[in-house]
Tab-separated table of C-alpha atoms and ligand atoms in Angstrom:
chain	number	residue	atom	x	y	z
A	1	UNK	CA	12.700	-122.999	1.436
A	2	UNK	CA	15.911	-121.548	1.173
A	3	UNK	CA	17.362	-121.838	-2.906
A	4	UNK	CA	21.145	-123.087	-2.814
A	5	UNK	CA	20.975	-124.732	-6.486
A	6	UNK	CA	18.349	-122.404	-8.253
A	7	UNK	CA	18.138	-118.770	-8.827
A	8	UNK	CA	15.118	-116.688	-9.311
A	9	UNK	CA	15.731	-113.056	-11.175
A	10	UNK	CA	12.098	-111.401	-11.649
A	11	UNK	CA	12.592	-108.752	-14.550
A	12	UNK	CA	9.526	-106.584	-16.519
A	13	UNK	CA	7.404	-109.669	-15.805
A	14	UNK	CA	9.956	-112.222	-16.898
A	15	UNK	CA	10.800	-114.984	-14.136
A	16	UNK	CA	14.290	-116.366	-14.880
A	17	UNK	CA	15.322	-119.296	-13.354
A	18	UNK	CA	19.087	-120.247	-13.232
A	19	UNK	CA	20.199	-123.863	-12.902
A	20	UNK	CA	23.258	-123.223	-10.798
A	21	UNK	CA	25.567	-126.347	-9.487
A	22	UNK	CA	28.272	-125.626	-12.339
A	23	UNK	CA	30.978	-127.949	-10.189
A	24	UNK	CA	28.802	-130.961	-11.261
A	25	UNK	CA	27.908	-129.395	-14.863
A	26	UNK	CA	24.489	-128.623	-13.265
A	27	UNK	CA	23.428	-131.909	-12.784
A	28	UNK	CA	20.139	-132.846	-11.343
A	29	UNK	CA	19.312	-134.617	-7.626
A	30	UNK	CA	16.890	-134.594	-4.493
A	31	UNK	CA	17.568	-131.156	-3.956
A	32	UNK	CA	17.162	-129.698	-7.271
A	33	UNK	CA	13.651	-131.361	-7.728
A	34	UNK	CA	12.686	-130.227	-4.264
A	35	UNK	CA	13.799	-126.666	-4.911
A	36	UNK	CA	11.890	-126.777	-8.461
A	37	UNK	CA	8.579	-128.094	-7.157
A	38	UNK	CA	9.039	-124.738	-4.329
A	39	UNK	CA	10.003	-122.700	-7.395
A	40	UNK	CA	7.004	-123.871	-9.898
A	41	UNK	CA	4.736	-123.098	-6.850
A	42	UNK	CA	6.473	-119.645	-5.860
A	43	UNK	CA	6.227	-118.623	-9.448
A	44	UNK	CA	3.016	-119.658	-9.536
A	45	UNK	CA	1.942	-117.482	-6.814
A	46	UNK	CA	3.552	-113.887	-8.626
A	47	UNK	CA	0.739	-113.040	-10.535
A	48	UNK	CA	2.458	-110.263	-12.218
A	49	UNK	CA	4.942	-113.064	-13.919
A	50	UNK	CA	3.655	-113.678	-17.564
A	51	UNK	CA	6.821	-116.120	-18.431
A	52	UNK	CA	9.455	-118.515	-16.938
A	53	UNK	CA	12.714	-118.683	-18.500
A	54	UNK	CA	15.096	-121.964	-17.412
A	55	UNK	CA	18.490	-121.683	-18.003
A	56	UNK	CA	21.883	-123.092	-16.521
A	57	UNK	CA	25.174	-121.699	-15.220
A	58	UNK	CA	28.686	-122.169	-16.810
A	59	UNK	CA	28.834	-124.896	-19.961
A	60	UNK	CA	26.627	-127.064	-19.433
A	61	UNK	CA	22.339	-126.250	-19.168
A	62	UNK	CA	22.083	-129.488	-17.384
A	63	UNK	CA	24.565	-132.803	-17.708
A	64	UNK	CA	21.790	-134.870	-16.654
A	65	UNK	CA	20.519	-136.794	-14.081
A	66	UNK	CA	23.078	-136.640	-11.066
A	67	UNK	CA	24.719	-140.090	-11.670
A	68	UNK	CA	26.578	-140.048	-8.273
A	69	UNK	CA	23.159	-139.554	-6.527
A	70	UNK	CA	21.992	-142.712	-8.382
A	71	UNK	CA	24.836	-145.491	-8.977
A	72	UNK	CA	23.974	-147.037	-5.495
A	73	UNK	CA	20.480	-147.243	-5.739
A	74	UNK	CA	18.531	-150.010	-5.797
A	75	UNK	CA	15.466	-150.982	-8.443
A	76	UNK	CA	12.711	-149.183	-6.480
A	77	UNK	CA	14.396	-145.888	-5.076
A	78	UNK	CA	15.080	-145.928	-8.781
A	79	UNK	CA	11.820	-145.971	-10.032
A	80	UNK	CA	10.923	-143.658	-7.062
A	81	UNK	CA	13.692	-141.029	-8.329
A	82	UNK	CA	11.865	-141.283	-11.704
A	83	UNK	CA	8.739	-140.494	-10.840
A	84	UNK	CA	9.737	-137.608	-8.655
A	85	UNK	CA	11.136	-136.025	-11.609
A	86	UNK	CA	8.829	-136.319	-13.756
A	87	UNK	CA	6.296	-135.008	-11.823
A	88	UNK	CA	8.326	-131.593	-11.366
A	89	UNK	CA	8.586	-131.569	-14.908
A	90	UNK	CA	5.082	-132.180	-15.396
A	91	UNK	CA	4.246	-129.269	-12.986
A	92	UNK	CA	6.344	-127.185	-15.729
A	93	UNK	CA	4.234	-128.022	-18.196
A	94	UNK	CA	1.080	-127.755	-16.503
A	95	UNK	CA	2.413	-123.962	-15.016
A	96	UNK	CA	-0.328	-121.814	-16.782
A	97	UNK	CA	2.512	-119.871	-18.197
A	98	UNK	CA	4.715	-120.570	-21.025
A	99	UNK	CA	8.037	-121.802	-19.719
A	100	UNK	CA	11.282	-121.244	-22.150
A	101	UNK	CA	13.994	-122.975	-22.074
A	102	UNK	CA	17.595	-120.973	-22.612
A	103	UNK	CA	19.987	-123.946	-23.706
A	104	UNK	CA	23.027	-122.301	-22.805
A	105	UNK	CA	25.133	-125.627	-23.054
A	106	UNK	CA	24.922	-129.298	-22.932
A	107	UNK	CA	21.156	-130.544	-22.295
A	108	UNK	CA	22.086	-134.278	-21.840
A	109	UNK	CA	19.681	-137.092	-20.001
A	110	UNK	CA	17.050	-135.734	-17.844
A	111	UNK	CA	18.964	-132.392	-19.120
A	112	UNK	CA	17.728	-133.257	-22.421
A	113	UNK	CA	14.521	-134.314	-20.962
A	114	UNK	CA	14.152	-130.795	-19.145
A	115	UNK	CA	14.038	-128.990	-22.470
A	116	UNK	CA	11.655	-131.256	-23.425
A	117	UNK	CA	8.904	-129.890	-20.462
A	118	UNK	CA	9.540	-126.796	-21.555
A	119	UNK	CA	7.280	-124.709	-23.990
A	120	UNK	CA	9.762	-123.617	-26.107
A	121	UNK	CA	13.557	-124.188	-27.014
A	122	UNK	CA	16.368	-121.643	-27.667
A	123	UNK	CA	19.674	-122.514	-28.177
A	124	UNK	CA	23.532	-121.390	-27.924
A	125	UNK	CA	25.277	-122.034	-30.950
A	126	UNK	CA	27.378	-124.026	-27.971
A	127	UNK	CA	24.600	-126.693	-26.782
A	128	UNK	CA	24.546	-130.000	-27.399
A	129	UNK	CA	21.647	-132.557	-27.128
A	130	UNK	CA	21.583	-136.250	-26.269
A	131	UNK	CA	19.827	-139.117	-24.284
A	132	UNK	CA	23.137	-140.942	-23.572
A	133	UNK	CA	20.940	-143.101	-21.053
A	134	UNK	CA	22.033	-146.629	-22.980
A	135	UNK	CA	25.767	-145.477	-22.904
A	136	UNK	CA	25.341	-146.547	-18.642
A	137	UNK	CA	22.939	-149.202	-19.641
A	138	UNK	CA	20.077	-146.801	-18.306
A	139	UNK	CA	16.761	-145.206	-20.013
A	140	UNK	CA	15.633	-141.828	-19.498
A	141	UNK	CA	13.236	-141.499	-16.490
A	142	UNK	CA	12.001	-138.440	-16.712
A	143	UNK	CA	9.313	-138.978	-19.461
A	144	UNK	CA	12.057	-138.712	-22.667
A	145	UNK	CA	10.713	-141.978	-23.772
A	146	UNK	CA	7.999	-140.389	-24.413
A	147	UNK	CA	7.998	-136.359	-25.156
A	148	UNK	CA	10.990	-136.619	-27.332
A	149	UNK	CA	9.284	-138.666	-29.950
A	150	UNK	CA	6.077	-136.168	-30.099
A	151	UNK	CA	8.525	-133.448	-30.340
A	152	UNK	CA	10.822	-134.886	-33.030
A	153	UNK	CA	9.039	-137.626	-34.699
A	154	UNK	CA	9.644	-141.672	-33.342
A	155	UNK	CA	12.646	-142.246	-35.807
A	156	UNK	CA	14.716	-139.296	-34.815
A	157	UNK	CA	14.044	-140.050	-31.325
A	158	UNK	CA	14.784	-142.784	-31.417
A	159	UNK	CA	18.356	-142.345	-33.238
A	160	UNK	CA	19.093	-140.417	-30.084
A	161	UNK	CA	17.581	-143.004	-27.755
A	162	UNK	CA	19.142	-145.953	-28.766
A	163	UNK	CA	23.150	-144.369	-30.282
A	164	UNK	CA	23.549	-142.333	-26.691
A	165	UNK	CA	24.778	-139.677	-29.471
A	166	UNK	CA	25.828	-135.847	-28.675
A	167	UNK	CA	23.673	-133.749	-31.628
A	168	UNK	CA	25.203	-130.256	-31.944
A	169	UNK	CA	22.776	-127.257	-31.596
A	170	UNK	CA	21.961	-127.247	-36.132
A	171	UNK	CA	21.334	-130.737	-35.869
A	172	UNK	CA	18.892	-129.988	-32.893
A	173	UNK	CA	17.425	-126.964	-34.952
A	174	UNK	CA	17.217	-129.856	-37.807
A	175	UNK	CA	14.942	-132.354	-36.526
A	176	UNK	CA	12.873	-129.629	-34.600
A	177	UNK	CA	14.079	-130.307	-30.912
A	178	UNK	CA	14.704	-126.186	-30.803
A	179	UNK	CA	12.594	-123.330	-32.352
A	180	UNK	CA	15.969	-121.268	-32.561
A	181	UNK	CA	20.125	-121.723	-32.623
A	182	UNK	CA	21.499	-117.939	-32.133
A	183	UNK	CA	25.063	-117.121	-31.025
A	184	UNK	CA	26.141	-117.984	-27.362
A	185	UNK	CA	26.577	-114.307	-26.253
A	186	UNK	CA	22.908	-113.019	-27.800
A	187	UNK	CA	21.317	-115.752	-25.957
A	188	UNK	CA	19.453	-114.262	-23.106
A	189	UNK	CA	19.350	-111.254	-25.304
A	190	UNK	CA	17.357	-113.081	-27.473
A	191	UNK	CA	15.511	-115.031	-24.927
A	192	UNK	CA	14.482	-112.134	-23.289
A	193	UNK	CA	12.913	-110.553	-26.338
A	194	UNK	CA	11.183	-113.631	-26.891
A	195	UNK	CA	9.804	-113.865	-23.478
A	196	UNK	CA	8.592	-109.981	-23.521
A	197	UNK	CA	6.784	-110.392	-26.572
A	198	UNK	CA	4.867	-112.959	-25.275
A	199	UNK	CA	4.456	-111.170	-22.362
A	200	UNK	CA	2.762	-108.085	-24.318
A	201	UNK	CA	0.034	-109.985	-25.601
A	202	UNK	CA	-3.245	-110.703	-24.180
A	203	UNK	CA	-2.083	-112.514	-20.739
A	204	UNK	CA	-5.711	-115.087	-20.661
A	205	UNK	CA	-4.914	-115.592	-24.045
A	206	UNK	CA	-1.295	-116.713	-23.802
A	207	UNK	CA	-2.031	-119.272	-20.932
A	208	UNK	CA	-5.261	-120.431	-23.209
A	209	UNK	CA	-3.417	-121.281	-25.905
A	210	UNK	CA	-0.529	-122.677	-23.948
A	211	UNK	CA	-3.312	-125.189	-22.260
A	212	UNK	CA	-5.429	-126.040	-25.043
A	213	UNK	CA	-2.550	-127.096	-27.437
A	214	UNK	CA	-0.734	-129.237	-24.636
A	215	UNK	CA	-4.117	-130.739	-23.752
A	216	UNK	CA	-5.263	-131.139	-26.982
A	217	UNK	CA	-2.229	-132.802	-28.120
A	218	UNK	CA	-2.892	-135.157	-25.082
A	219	UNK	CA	-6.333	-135.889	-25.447
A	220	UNK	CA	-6.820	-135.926	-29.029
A	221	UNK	CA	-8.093	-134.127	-32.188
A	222	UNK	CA	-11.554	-134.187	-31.744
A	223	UNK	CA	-11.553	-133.298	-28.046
A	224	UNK	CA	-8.912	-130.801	-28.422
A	225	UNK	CA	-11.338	-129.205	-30.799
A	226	UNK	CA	-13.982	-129.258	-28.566
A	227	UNK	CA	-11.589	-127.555	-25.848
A	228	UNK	CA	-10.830	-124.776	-27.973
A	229	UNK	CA	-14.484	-123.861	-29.138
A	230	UNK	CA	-15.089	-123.946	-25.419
A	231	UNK	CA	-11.958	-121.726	-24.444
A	232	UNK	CA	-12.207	-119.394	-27.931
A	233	UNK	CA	-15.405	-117.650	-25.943
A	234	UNK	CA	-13.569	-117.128	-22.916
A	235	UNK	CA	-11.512	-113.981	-23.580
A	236	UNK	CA	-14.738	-112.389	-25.083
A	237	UNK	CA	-16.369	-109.567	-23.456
A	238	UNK	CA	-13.349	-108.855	-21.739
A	239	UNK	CA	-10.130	-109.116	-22.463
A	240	UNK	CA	-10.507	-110.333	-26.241
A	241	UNK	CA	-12.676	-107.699	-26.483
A	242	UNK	CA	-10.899	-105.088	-25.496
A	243	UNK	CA	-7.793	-106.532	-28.028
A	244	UNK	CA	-10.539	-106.363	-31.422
A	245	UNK	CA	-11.200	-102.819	-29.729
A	246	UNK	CA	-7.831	-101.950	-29.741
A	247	UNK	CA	-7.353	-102.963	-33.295
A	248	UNK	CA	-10.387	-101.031	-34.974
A	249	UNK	CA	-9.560	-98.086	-33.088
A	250	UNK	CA	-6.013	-98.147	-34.108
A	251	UNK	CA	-4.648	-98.323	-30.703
A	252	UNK	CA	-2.581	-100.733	-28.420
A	253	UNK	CA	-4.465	-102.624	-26.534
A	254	UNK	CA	-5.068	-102.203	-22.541
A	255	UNK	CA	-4.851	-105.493	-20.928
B	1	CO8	N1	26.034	-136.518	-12.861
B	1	CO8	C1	26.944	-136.237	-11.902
B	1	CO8	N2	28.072	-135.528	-12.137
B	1	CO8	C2	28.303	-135.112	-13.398
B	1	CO8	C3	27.388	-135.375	-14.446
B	1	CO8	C4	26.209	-136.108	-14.129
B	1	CO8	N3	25.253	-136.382	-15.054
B	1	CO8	N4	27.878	-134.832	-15.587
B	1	CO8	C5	29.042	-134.260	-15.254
B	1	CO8	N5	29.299	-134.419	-13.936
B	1	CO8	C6	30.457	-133.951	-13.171
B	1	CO8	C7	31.706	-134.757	-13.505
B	1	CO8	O1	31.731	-135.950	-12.776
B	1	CO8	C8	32.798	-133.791	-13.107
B	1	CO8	O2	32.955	-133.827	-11.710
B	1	CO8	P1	34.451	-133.773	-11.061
B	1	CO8	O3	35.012	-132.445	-11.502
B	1	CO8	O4	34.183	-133.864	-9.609
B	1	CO8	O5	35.197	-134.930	-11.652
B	1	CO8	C9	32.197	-132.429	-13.455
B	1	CO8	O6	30.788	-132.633	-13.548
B	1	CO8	C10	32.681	-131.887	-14.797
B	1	CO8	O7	32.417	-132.867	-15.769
B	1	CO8	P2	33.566	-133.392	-16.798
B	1	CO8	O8	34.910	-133.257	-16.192
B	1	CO8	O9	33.153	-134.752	-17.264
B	1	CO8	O10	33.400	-132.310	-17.941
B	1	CO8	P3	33.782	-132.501	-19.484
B	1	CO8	O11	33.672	-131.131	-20.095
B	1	CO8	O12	35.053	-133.251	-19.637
B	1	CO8	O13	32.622	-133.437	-20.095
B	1	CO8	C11	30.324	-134.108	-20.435
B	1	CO8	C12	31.314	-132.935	-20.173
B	1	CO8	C13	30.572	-134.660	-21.836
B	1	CO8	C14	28.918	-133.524	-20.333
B	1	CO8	C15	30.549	-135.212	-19.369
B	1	CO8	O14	30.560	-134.619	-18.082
B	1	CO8	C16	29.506	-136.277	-19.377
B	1	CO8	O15	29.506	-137.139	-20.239
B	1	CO8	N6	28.573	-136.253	-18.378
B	1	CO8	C17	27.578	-137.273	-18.205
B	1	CO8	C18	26.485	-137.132	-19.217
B	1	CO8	C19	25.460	-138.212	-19.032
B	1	CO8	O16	25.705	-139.388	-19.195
B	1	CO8	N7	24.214	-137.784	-18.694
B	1	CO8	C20	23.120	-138.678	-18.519
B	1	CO8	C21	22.986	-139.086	-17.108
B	1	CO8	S1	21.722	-140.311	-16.896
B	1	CO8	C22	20.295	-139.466	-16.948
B	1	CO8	O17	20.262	-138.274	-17.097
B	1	CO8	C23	19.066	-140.291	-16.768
B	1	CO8	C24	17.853	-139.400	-16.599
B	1	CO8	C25	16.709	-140.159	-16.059
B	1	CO8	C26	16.948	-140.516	-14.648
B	1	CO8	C27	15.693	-141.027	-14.094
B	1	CO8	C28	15.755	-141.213	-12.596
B	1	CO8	C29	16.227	-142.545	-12.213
C-alpha cells in the first residue's frame, strides 16, 4: 500500500509514525485505519524496530474521528466504522512493542481515544484532551468508554465523557492521562530519548513486560500473576542471563 496520510521515519531503531492530513486537523477516516492496520503490520515485520512513536502534523495530534466521513451514515455503517477502529487500535496495543504517543496538539474524540492505545503519553505544553463525543450527541467508538476510565479512574472519565470539555496538557498530567507535559519544541527531543532508552534495554524483556501488564490488567490479578511467574523464566539462560552477567562483571550488557 502506498502511505498518503501516514509517514514512517525509521531512526536508531525508533519507528516514528506521523499522522499527516493537517488540512482536516489530522482527523481520522477509511483511509487512515486502512493505512494503520498496513503500518502496525509493516512495523511489525522490521525486526530491528524496538519502539513506535505516533505523532501528528501541524496543531492538532488528531481532531478526532473524521466527522464529514460520518454525518451521513446510517446506524450500522456506524457501528461498522466503530469497530474498524477499534480493532486498529487494538492491534496497537497488542504490537509486541511499546508504542508512544507524541501529543503534539489537540487529541480530541477517537484522537483522544488514540492516546489511549498507546503505551505511553507525552505531551506538548500545547495539547489539549477531550471526548467532546456528547457535544454532537455521539459517544466515543473507539473503545474510550472504556480505556479512559482504567487509565484515569471512572469519575475523571467520566467528567470528560459526559461535559465534552477541552483539558489543557497540566490538567491531563493531573489526573494521569500523560506520564509527561514538556515544552512544545523539546517534544520529539524528549520523545526520542524516551524511546532509545527503552530501546537499550533487554529487547524480550521490554515486549514481556509490555504483554504481561496489558494482559494482566485484562485478565485479572491472580492470572496476571500466574502470567508473570510463567514469563519471569523466559529471559533466563539467555538474554536475562547475559543482563545479571553484565551487571556482576561491571559491564554493559550484550543483547
Ligand atoms: N472531522 C473532520 N474535520 C475536522 C475535524 C474532525 N473531527 N476537526 C477539525 N476538522 C476540520 C475543520 O472542519 C476545518 O476544515 P475547513 O478548513 O475545511 O473548514 C479544519 O479541520 C480546521 O479546523 P478548524 O477551523 O475548526 O480549526 P480551529 O483551530 O478553529 O478549531 C478544533 C480546532 C477546536 C479542534 C475544532 O476543529 C473542533 O472542534 N474539531 C472537532 C472536534 C471534535 O468534535 N472531535 C470529535 C469528533 S467525534 C469522534 O471523534 C468520535 C470518535 C468515535 C467514532 C466512532 C466511529 C463511529
Amino acid at each position: 500500500m502506498q502511505y498518503e496520510i501516514l509517514k514512517l521515519n525509521v531512526e536508531e531503531r525508533i519507528a516514528v509514525v506521523t499522522i499527516s492530513r493537517p488540512q482536516a486537523l489530522n482527523a481520522l477516516n477509511t483511509r487512515f485505519f486502512q493505512e494503520m492496520d498496513q503500518m502496525v503490520t509493516d512495523i511489525h515485520s522490521l525486526n530491528d524496530v524496538s519502539v513506535m512513536v505516533i505523532t501528528g502534523e501541524g496543531k492538532a495530534f488528531v481532531a478526532g474521528a473524521d466527522i464529514a466521513e460520518m454525518v451521513d451514515m446510517n446506524s450500522a455503517q456506524a457501528s461498522e466504522f466503530s469497530r474498524t477502529g477499534q480493532n486498529t487500535f487494538r492491534s496497537l496495543e497488542l504490537l509486541e512493542i511499546p508504542v508512544i504517543a507524541a501529543i503534539n496538539g489537540f487529541a480530541l474524540g477517537g484522537g483522544c481515544e488514540l492516546t489511549q492505545a498507546c503505551d505511553i503519553r507525552i505531551a506538548s505544553a500545547k495539547a489539549k484532551f477531550g471526548q467532546p463525543e456528547v457535544n454532537l450527541g455521539l459517544i466515543p467508538g473507539y473503545a474510550g468508554t472504556q480505556r479512559l476510565a482504567r487509565l484515569v479512574g471512572l469519575g475523571n472519565a467520566l467528567h470528560l465523557l459526559l461535559t465534552g470539555d477541552m483539558i489543557n496538557a497540566d490538567e491531563a498530567l493531573r489526573i494521569g492521562l500523560v506520564q509527561k507535559v514538556v515544552e512544545p519544541e523539546q517534544l520529539m527531543t524528549e520523545v526520542m530519548a524516551l524511546a532509545k532508552k527503552i530501546a537499550s534495554k533487554g529487547p524480550k524483556a521490554v515486549r514481556l513486560v509490555k504483554m504481561v501488564s496489558r494482559k494482566g490488567l485484562l485478565s485479572g490479578f491472580e492470572e496476571g500473576c500466574a502470567l508473570e511467574a510463567k514469563e519471569f523464566g523466559t529471559p533466563f539462560g539467555n538474554e536475562g542471563a547475559e543482563g545479571m552477567r553484565a551487571f556482576l562483571e561491571k559491564r554493559e550488557p550484550k543483547w
